[in-house]
CSV table of C-alpha atoms and ligand atoms in Angstrom, one decimal:
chain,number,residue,atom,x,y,z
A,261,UNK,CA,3.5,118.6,85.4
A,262,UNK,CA,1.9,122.0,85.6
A,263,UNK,CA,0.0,124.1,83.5
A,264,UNK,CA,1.9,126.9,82.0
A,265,UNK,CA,2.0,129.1,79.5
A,266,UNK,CA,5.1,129.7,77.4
A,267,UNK,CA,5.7,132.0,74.8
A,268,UNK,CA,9.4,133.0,74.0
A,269,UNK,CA,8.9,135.2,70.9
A,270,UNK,CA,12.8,136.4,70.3
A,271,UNK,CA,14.4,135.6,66.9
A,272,UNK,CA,17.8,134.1,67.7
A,273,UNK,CA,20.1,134.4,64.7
A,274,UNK,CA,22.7,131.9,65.3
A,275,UNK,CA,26.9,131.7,64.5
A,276,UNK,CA,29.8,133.6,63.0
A,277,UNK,CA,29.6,137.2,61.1
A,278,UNK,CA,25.7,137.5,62.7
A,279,UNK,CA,26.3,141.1,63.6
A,280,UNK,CA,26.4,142.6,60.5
A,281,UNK,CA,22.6,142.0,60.5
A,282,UNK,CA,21.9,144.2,63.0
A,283,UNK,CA,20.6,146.7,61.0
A,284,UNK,CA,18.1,144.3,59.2
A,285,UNK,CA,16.7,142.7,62.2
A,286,UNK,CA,16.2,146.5,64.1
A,287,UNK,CA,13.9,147.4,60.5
A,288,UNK,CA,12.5,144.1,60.5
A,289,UNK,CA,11.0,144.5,64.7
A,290,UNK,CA,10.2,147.8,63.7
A,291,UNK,CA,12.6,150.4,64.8
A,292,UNK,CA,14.1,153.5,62.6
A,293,UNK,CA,15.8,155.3,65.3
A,294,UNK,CA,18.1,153.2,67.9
A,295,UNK,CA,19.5,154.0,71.5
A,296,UNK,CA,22.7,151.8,71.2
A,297,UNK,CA,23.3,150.5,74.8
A,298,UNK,CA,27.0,149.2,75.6
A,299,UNK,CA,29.5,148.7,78.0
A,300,UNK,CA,32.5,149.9,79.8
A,301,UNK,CA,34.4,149.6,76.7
A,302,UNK,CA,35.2,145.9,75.7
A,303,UNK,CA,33.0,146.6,72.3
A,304,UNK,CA,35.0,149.6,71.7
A,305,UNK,CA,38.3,147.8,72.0
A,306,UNK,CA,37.2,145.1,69.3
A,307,UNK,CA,35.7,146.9,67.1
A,308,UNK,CA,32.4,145.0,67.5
A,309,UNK,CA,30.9,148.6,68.5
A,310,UNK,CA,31.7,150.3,64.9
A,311,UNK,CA,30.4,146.9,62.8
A,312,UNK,CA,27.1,147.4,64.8
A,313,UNK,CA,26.9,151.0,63.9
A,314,UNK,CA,28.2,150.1,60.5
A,315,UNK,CA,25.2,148.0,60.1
A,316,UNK,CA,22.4,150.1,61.5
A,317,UNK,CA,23.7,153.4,58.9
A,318,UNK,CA,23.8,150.9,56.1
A,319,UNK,CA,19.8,149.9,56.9
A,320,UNK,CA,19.0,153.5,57.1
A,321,UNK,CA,18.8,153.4,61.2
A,322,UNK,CA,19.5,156.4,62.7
A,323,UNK,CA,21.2,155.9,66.3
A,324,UNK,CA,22.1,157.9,69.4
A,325,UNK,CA,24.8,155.8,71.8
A,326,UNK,CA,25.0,155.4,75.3
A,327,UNK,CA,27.8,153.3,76.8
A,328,UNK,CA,29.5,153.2,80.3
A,329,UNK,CA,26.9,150.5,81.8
A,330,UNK,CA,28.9,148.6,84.6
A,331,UNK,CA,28.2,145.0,86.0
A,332,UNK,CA,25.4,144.9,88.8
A,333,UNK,CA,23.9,147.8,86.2
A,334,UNK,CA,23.0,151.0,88.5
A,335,UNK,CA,19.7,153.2,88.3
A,336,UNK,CA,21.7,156.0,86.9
A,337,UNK,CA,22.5,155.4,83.4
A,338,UNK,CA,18.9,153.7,83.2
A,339,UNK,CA,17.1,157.6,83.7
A,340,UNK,CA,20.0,159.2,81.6
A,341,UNK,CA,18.9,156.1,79.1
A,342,UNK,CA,15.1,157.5,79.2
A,343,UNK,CA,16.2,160.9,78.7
A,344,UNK,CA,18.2,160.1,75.4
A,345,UNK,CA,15.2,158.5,74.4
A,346,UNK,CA,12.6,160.9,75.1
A,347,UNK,CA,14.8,163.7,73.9
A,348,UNK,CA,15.9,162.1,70.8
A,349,UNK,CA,12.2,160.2,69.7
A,350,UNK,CA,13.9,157.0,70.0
A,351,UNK,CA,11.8,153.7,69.1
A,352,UNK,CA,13.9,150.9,69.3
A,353,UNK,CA,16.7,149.8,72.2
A,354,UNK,CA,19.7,147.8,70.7
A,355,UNK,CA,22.0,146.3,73.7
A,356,UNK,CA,25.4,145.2,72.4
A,357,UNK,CA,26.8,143.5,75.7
A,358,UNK,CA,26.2,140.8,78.5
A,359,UNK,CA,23.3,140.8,80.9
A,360,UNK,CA,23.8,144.3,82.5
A,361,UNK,CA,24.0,145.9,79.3
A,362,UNK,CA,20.6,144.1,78.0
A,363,UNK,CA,19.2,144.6,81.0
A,364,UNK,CA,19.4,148.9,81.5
A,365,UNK,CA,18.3,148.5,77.7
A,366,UNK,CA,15.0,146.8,79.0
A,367,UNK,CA,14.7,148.7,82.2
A,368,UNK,CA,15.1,151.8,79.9
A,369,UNK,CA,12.6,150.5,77.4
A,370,UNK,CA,10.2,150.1,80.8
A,371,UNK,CA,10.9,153.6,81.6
A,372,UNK,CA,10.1,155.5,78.3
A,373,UNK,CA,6.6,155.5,77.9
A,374,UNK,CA,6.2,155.4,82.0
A,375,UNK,CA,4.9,159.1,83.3
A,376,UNK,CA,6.1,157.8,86.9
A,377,UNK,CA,9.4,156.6,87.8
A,378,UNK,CA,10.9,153.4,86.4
A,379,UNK,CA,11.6,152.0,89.7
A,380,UNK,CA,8.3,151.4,90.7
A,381,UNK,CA,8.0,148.3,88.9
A,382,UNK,CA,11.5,147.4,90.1
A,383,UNK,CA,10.2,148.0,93.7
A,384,UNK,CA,6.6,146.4,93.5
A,385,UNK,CA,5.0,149.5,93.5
A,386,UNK,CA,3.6,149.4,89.5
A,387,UNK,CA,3.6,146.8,86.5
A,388,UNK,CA,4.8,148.1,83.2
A,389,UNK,CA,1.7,147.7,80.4
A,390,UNK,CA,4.0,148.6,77.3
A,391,UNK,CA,7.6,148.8,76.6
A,392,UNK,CA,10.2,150.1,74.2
A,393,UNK,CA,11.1,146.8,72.2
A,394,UNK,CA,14.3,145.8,72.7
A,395,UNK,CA,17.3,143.3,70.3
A,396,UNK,CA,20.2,142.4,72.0
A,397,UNK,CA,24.1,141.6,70.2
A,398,UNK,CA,25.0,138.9,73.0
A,399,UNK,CA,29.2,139.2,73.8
A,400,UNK,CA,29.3,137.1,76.7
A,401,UNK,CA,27.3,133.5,77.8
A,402,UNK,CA,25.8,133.9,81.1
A,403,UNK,CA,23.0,135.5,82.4
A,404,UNK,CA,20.4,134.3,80.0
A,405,UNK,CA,18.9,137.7,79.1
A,406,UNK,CA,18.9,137.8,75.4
A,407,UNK,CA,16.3,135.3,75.9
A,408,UNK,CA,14.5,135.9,79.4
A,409,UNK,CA,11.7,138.1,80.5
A,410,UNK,CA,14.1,139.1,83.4
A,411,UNK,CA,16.0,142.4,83.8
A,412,UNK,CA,18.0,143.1,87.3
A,413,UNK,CA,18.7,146.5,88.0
A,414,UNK,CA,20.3,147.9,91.2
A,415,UNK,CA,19.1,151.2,92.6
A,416,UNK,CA,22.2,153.5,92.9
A,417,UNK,CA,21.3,154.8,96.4
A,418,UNK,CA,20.4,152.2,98.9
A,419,UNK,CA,22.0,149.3,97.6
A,420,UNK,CA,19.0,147.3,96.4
A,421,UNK,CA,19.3,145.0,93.7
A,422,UNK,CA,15.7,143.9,92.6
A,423,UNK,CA,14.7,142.4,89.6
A,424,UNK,CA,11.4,142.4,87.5
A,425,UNK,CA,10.2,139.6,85.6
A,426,UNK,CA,7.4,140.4,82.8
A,427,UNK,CA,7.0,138.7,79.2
A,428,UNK,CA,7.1,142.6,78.0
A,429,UNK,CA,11.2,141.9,78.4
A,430,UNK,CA,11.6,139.4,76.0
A,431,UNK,CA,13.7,141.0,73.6
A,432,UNK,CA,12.8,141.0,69.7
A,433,UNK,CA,16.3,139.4,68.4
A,434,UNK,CA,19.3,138.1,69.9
A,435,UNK,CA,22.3,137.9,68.0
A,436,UNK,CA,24.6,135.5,69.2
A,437,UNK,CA,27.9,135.1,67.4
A,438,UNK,CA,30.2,132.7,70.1
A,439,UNK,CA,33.4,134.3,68.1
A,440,UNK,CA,32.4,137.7,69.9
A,441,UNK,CA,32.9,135.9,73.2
A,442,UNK,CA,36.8,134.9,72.4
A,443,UNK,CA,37.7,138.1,74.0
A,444,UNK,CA,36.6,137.3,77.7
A,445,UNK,CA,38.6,137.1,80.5
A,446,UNK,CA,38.9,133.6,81.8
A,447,UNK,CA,37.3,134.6,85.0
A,448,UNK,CA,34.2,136.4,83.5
A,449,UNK,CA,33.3,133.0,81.1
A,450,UNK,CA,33.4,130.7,84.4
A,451,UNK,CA,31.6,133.3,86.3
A,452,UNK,CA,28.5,132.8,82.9
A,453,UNK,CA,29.2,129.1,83.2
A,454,UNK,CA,28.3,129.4,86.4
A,455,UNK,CA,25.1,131.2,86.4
A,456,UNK,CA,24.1,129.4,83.7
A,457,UNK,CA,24.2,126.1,85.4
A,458,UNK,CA,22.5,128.3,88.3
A,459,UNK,CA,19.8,129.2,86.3
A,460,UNK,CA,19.5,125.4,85.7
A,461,UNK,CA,19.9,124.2,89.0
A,462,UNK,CA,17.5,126.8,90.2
A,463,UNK,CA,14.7,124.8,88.0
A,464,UNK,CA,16.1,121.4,88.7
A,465,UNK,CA,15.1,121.3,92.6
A,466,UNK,CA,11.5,121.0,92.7
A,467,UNK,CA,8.8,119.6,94.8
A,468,UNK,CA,6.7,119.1,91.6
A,469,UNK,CA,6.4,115.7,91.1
A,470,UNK,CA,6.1,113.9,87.1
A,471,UNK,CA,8.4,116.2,85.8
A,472,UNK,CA,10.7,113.5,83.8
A,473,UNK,CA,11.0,115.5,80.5
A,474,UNK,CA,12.2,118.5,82.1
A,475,UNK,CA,14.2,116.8,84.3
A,476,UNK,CA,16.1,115.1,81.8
A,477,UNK,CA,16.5,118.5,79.6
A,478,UNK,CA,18.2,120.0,82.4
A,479,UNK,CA,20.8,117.3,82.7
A,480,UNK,CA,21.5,117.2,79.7
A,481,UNK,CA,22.2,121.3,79.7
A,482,UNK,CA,24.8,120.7,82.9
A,483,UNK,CA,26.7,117.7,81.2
A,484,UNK,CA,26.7,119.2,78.1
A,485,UNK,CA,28.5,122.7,80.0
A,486,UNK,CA,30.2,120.8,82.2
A,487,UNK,CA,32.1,119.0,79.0
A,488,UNK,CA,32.1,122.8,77.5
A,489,UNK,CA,33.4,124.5,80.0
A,490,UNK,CA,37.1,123.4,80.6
A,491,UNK,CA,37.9,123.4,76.9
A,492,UNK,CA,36.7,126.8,76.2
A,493,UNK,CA,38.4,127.7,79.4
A,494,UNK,CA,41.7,126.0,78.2
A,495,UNK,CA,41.4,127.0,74.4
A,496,UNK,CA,40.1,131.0,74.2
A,497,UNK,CA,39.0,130.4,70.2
A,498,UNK,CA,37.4,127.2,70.2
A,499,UNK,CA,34.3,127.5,68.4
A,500,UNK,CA,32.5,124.6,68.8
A,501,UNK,CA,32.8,124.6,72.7
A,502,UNK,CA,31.7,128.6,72.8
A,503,UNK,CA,29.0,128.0,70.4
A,504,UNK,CA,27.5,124.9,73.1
A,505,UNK,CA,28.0,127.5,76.2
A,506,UNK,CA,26.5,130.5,74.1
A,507,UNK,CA,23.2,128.3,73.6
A,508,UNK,CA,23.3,126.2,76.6
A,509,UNK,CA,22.9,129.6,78.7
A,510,UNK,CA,20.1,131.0,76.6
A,511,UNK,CA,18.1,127.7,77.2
A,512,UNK,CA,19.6,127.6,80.2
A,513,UNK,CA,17.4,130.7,81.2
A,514,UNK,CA,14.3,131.2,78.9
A,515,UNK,CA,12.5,128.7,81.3
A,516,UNK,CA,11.8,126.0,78.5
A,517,UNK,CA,14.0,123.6,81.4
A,518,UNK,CA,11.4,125.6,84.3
A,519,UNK,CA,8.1,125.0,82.2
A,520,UNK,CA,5.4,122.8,84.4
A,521,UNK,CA,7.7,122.8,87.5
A,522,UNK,CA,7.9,125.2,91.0
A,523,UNK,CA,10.7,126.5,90.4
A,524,UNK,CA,13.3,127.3,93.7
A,525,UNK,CA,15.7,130.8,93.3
A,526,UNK,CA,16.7,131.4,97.1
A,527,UNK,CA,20.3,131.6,95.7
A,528,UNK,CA,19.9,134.0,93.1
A,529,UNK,CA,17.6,135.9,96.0
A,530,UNK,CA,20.2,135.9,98.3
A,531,UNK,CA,23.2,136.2,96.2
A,532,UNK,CA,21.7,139.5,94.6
A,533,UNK,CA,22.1,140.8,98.1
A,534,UNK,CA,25.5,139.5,98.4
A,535,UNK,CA,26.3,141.7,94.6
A,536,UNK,CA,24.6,144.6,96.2
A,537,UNK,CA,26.3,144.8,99.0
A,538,UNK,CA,29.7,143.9,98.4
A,539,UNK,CA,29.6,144.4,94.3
A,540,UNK,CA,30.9,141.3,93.5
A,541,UNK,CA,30.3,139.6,89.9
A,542,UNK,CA,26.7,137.6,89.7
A,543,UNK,CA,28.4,134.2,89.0
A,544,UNK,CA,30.4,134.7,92.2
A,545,UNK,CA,27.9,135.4,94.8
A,546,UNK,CA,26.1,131.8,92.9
A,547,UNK,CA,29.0,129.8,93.2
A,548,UNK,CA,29.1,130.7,96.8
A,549,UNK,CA,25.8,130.5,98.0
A,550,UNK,CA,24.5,127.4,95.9
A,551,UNK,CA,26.5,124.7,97.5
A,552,UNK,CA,26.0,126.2,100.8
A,553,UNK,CA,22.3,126.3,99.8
A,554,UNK,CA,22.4,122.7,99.1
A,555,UNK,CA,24.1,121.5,102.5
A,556,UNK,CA,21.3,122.8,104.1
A,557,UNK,CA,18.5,121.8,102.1
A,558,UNK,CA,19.2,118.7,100.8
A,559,UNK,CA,18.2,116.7,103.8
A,560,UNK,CA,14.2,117.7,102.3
A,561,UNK,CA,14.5,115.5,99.5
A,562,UNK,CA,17.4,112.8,99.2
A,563,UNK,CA,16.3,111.5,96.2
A,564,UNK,CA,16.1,114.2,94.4
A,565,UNK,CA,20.1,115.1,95.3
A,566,UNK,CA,20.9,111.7,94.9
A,567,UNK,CA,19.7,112.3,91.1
A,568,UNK,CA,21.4,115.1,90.3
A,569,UNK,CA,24.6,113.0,92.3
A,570,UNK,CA,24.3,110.1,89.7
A,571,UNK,CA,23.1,111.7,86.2
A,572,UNK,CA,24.7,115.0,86.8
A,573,UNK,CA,28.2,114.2,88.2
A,574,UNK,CA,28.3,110.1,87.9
A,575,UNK,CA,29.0,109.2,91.4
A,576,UNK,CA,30.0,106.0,92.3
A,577,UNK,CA,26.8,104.8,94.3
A,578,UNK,CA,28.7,101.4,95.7
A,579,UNK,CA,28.7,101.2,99.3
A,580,UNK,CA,27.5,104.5,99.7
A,581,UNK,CA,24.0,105.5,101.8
A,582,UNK,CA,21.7,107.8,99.6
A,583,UNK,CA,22.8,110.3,102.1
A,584,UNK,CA,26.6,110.3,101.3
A,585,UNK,CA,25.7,110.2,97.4
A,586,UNK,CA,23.6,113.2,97.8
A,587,UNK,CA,26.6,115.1,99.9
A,588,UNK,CA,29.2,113.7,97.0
A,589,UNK,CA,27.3,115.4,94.5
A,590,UNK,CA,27.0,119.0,96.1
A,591,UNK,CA,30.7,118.3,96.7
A,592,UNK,CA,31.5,117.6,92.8
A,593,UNK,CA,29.7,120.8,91.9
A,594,UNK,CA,32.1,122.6,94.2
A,595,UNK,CA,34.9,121.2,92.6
A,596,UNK,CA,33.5,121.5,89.5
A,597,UNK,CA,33.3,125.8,90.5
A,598,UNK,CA,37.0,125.2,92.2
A,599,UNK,CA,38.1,123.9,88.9
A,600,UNK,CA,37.0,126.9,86.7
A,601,UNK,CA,39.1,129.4,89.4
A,602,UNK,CA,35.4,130.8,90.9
A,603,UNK,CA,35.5,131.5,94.6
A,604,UNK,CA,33.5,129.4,97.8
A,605,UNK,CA,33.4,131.4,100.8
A,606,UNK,CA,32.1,134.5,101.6
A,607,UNK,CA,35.0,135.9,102.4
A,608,UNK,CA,36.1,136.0,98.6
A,609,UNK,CA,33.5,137.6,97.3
A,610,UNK,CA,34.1,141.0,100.4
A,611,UNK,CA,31.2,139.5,102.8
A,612,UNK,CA,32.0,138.6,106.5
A,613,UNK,CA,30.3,136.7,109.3
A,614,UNK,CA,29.1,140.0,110.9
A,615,UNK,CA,27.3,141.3,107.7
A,616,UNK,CA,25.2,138.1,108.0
A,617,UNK,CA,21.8,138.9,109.8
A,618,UNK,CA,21.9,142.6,107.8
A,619,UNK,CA,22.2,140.3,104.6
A,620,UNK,CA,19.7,137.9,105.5
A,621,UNK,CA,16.8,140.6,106.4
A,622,UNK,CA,17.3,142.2,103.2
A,623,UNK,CA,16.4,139.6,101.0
A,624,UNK,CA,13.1,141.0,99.4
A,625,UNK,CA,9.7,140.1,101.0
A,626,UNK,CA,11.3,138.8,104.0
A,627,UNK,CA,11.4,135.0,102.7
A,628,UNK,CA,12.2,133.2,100.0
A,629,UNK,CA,12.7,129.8,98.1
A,630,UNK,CA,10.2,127.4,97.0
A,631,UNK,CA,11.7,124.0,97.3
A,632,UNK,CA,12.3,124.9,100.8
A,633,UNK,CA,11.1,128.4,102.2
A,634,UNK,CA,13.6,129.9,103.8
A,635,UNK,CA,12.9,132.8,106.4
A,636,UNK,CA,15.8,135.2,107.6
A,637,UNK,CA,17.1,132.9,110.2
A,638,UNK,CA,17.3,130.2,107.8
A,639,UNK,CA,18.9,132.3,105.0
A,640,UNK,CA,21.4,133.0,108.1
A,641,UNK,CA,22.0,129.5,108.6
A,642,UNK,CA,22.8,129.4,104.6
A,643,UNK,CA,25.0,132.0,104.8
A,644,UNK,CA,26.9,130.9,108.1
A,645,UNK,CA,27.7,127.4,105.8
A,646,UNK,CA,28.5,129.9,103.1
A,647,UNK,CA,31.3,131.5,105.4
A,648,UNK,CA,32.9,128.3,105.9
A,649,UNK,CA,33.1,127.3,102.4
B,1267,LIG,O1,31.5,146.4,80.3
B,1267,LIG,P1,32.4,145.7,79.3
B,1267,LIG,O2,33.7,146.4,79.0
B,1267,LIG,O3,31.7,145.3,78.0
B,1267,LIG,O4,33.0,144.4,80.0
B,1267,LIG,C1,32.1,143.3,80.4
B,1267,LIG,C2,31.9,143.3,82.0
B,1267,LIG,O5,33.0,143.8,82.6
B,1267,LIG,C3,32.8,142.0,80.2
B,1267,LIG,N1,32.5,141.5,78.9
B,1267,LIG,C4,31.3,141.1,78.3
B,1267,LIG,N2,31.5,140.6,77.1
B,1267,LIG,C5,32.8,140.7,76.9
B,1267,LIG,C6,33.5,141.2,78.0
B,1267,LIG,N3,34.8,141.4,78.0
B,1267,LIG,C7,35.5,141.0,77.0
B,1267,LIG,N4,35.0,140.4,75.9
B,1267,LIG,C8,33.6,140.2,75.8
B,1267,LIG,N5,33.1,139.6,74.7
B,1267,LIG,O6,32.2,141.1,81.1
B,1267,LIG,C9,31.8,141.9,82.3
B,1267,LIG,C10,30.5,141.4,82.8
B,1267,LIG,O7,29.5,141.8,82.0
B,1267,LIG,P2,27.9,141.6,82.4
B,1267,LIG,O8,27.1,142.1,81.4
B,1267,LIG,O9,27.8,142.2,83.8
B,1267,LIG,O10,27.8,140.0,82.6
B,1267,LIG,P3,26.6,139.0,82.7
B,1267,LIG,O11,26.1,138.7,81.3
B,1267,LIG,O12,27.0,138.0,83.5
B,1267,LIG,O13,25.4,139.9,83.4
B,1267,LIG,C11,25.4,140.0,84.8
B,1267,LIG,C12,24.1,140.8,85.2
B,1267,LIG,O14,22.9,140.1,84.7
B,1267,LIG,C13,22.1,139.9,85.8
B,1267,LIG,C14,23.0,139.8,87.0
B,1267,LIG,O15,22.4,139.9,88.2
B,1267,LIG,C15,24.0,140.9,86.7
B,1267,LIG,O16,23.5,142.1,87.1
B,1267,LIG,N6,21.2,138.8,85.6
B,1267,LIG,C16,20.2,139.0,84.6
B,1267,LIG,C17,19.3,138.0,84.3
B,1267,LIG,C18,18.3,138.2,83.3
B,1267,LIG,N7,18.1,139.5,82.9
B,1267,LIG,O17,17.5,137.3,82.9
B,1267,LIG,C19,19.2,136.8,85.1
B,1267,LIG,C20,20.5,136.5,85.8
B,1267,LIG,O18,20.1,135.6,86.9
B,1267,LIG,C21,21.2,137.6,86.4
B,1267,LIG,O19,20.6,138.0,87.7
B,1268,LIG,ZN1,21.6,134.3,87.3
């Protein structure tokens, strides 16, 4: 194992009717005056939106609102985000939404107390030293922000999609009710199930050796979504199955799986560029890539696919070579992502063969991956085993 330091100071407040302490948890983190961050609408529409508010007036919270933020969250409403704040003498950012909505909150909250512009630290160019803190009402499990020092933002001219990873982002309180989530479209939940197990996988392939603990905490977090995931798939107000895929995706992400361990991301990497491009859902561009990443990597470490193969997706190891047990198990997982209706070529998610060296310079810094570093003409190889499916 590694040394590492971990510090993952959010409050999660846990299960049904958890909203209506929005307004206690903003006073208790500090905050009197609220930028309420939302959506394209699916807060308005169920009223989740008005109980939020309804909370922050009742703990004497004044609040200015800001919604329209789209998936793949864009630069744009990030500045206008700044400016409300600025304007307004905002102290507090309250995200009621999934991942994009949490994330322009924190890119906002980088922003505010910034004299430059807030994409330098998106682009490299600056580190933020203080934030605007930031509490999140979760509506959707999936990308793991409500408890991640991540936000992704993607610039609205030029196509990049870059994120920025600094413990500043960790956000004050998450408030995750799994009732909230009953309202998702079918596809959206399999495309969180997806990234969660993503997030996981990400971790999971390692060179570090001695890492048994972890190792077995991240099995545990796929079997436990992979039981989740057709049942709350089949049955849109099951509680108890929500409930494990709401907390299975915050663990999933706030790295207590990663602690100790090199941890891989050429996927998320290269699927960012795949969201930029062709503005297709996060989950999607995962459930393309990651197979496609594993059929060309796997040969670097048998064992370690033969593993995930056995614990993961129990495959029959009789008369097989490691090699073929290590192949069945990158095929369960795409029949695992077949089952839940999310796509395996690139061709589903808009890309095409011809966009593949374009895609494959862009991903940042020119290389990426740490189980196996992967230069552009590797990451084309990835992506010509992504075309085929
Ligand atoms: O915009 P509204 O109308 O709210 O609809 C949203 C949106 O269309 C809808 N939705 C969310 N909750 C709902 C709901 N619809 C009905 N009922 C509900 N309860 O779902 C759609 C997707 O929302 P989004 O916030 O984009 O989903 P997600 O949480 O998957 O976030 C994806 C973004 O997070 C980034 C991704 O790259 C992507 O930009 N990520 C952020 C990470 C982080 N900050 O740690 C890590 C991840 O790897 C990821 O990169
Ligand atoms: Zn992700």
């Amino acid at each position: 194992m590694l040394n590492f330091e971990f510090c993952s100071p959010t409050k999660f407040v846990f299960g049904r009717g958890t909203q209506q302490e929005a307004g206690r948890l903003v006073r208790e983190a500090g905050g009197t005056r609220a930028l309420v961050v939302y959506g394209g609408g699916s807060v308005v529409r169920s009223g989740l939106l008005d109980q939020v508010l309804a909370s922050l007036d009742a703990a004497g919270v004044a609040h200015v609102e800001m919604g329209g933020v789209k998936p793949n969250p864009r630069s744009d409403l990030v500045y206008e985000g700044i400016r409300l704040c600025r304007e307004n003498g905002l102290d507090f950012l309250l995200a009621v939404g999934g991942g994009s909505v949490i994330d322009t909150a924190k890119a906002i909250g980088d922003g505010v107390p910034y004299d430059g512009d807030f994409w330098d630290f998106y682009s490299g160019k600056a580190v933020p030293k203080t934030a605007l803190p930031v509490g999140c009402v979760l509506t959707i499990p999936a990308a793991g922000s409500e408890g991640s020092n991540s936000a992704v933002i993607t610039q609205l001219d030029g196509n990049l999609k870059r994120g920025l990873n600094v413990e500043l982002h960790r956000p004050r309180f998450a408030i995750m009710n799994p009732e909230l989530t009953f309202t998702l479209p079918r596809y959206q939940l399999a495309c969180g199930i997806t990234d969660m197990m993503a997030h996981i996988m990400e971790r999971y392939f390692t060179n570090t050796p001695d890492v048994a603990l972890t190792d077995r905490l991240a099995e545990a977090l796929l079997l436990s979504i992979i039981d989740a995931a057709p049942v709350a798939l089949a049955n849109s107000t099951d509680y108890e199955s929500h409930a494990t895929l709401m907390w299975a995706g915050t663990l999933a992400h706030n790295n207590s799986v990663g602690v100790g361990r090199e941890q891989d991301w050429a996927s998320h990497r290269i699927g960012h560029e795949l969201s930029a491009k062709y503005d297709c859902a996060h989950g999607a561009s995962l459930s393309v890539l990651f197979p496609a990443w594993m059929k060309y990597t796997y040969k670097h470490d048998v064992a370690r696919f033969v593993r995930f193969a056995t614990a993961v997706w129990g495959v029959e190891t009789q008369g097989r070579s490691d090699e073929e047990i290590a192949l069945a198990g990158i095929d369960a997982l795409q029949s695992f992502f077949t089952s839940i209706g999310m796509p395996h070529t690139l061709a589903e998610v808009g890309g095409c063969e011809a966009d593949i060296p374009t895609l494959a310079r862009s991903v940042v810094d020119g290389k990426t991956g740490h189980f196996v570093e992967l230069y552009p003409p590797q990451i084309e190889d990835v992506l010509r085993i992504a075309a085929k499916g």
